[in-house]
């Protein structure tokens, strides 16, 4: 388990990547209180993203080393499987 995105401050996007056998398998992402609904970040993994559970609508894409996640509301979370 490794932290990704921003340091949790109450006003950021933050989260963790969970690896199994040195391959990222899951993401746990959080949108705290932010004005923007989307986070875009460079990542060192790729794969198809499948939202397993969340408390709001979340659209997640991982392509060409870029993670893009759009959350419908603030104070939200999403557990995402990476295949």
mmCIF file with all atom_site columns, C-alpha atoms in Angstrom, residues 5-6 12-14 29-41 57-61 66-74:
data_model
loop_
_atom_site.group_PDB
_atom_site.id
_atom_site.type_symbol
_atom_site.label_atom_id
_atom_site.label_alt_id
_atom_site.label_comp_id
_atom_site.label_asym_id
_atom_site.label_entity_id
_atom_site.label_seq_id
_atom_site.pdbx_PDB_ins_code
_atom_site.Cartn_x
_atom_site.Cartn_y
_atom_site.Cartn_z
_atom_site.occupancy
_atom_site.B_iso_or_equiv
_atom_site.pdbx_formal_charge
_atom_site.auth_seq_id
_atom_site.auth_comp_id
_atom_site.auth_asym_id
_atom_site.auth_atom_id
_atom_site.pdbx_PDB_model_num
ATOM 1  C CA . UNK A 1 5  ? -2.002  12.081 -5.255  1.00 0.00 ? 5  UNK A CA 1
ATOM 2  C CA . UNK A 1 6  ? -1.924  14.878 -2.666  1.00 0.00 ? 6  UNK A CA 1
ATOM 3  C CA . UNK A 1 12 ? -7.451  17.811 -1.774  1.00 0.00 ? 12 UNK A CA 1
ATOM 4  C CA . UNK A 1 13 ? -7.627  14.621 -3.809  1.00 0.00 ? 13 UNK A CA 1
ATOM 5  C CA . UNK A 1 14 ? -5.754  11.843 -2.070  1.00 0.00 ? 14 UNK A CA 1
ATOM 6  C CA . UNK A 1 29 ? -9.283  7.451  -3.970  1.00 0.00 ? 29 UNK A CA 1
ATOM 7  C CA . UNK A 1 30 ? -10.785 10.310 -1.967  1.00 0.00 ? 30 UNK A CA 1
ATOM 8  C CA . UNK A 1 31 ? -12.137 13.683 -3.027  1.00 0.00 ? 31 UNK A CA 1
ATOM 9  C CA . UNK A 1 32 ? -12.112 15.929 -0.001  1.00 0.00 ? 32 UNK A CA 1
ATOM 10 C CA . UNK A 1 33 ? -13.668 19.438 -0.099  1.00 0.00 ? 33 UNK A CA 1
ATOM 11 C CA . UNK A 1 34 ? -12.449 20.805 -3.452  1.00 0.00 ? 34 UNK A CA 1
ATOM 12 C CA . UNK A 1 35 ? -13.693 23.299 -6.026  1.00 0.00 ? 35 UNK A CA 1
ATOM 13 C CA . UNK A 1 36 ? -12.724 21.036 -8.914  1.00 0.00 ? 36 UNK A CA 1
ATOM 14 C CA . UNK A 1 37 ? -14.426 17.692 -9.514  1.00 0.00 ? 37 UNK A CA 1
ATOM 15 C CA . UNK A 1 38 ? -11.585 16.051 -11.442 1.00 0.00 ? 38 UNK A CA 1
ATOM 16 C CA . UNK A 1 39 ? -8.059  15.002 -10.582 1.00 0.00 ? 39 UNK A CA 1
ATOM 17 C CA . UNK A 1 40 ? -5.447  14.319 -13.261 1.00 0.00 ? 40 UNK A CA 1
ATOM 18 C CA . UNK A 1 41 ? -2.120  12.814 -12.232 1.00 0.00 ? 41 UNK A CA 1
ATOM 19 C CA . UNK A 1 57 ? -20.788 8.578  -9.287  1.00 0.00 ? 57 UNK A CA 1
ATOM 20 C CA . UNK A 1 58 ? -17.124 8.314  -10.266 1.00 0.00 ? 58 UNK A CA 1
ATOM 21 C CA . UNK A 1 59 ? -15.603 8.147  -13.742 1.00 0.00 ? 59 UNK A CA 1
ATOM 22 C CA . UNK A 1 60 ? -12.031 6.801  -13.744 1.00 0.00 ? 60 UNK A CA 1
ATOM 23 C CA . UNK A 1 61 ? -9.668  6.290  -16.651 1.00 0.00 ? 61 UNK A CA 1
ATOM 24 C CA . UNK A 1 66 ? -2.208  9.350  -16.663 1.00 0.00 ? 66 UNK A CA 1
ATOM 25 C CA . UNK A 1 67 ? -4.921  8.779  -14.057 1.00 0.00 ? 67 UNK A CA 1
ATOM 26 C CA . UNK A 1 68 ? -8.079  10.861 -14.518 1.00 0.00 ? 68 UNK A CA 1
ATOM 27 C CA . UNK A 1 69 ? -10.883 10.583 -11.937 1.00 0.00 ? 69 UNK A CA 1
ATOM 28 C CA . UNK A 1 70 ? -14.067 12.676 -11.879 1.00 0.00 ? 70 UNK A CA 1
ATOM 29 C CA . UNK A 1 71 ? -16.178 12.630 -8.726  1.00 0.00 ? 71 UNK A CA 1
ATOM 30 C CA . UNK A 1 72 ? -19.823 13.837 -8.775  1.00 0.00 ? 72 UNK A CA 1
ATOM 31 C CA . UNK A 1 73 ? -19.626 15.378 -5.281  1.00 0.00 ? 73 UNK A CA 1
ATOM 32 C CA . UNK A 1 74 ? -17.225 16.440 -2.540  1.00 0.00 ? 74 UNK A CA 1
#
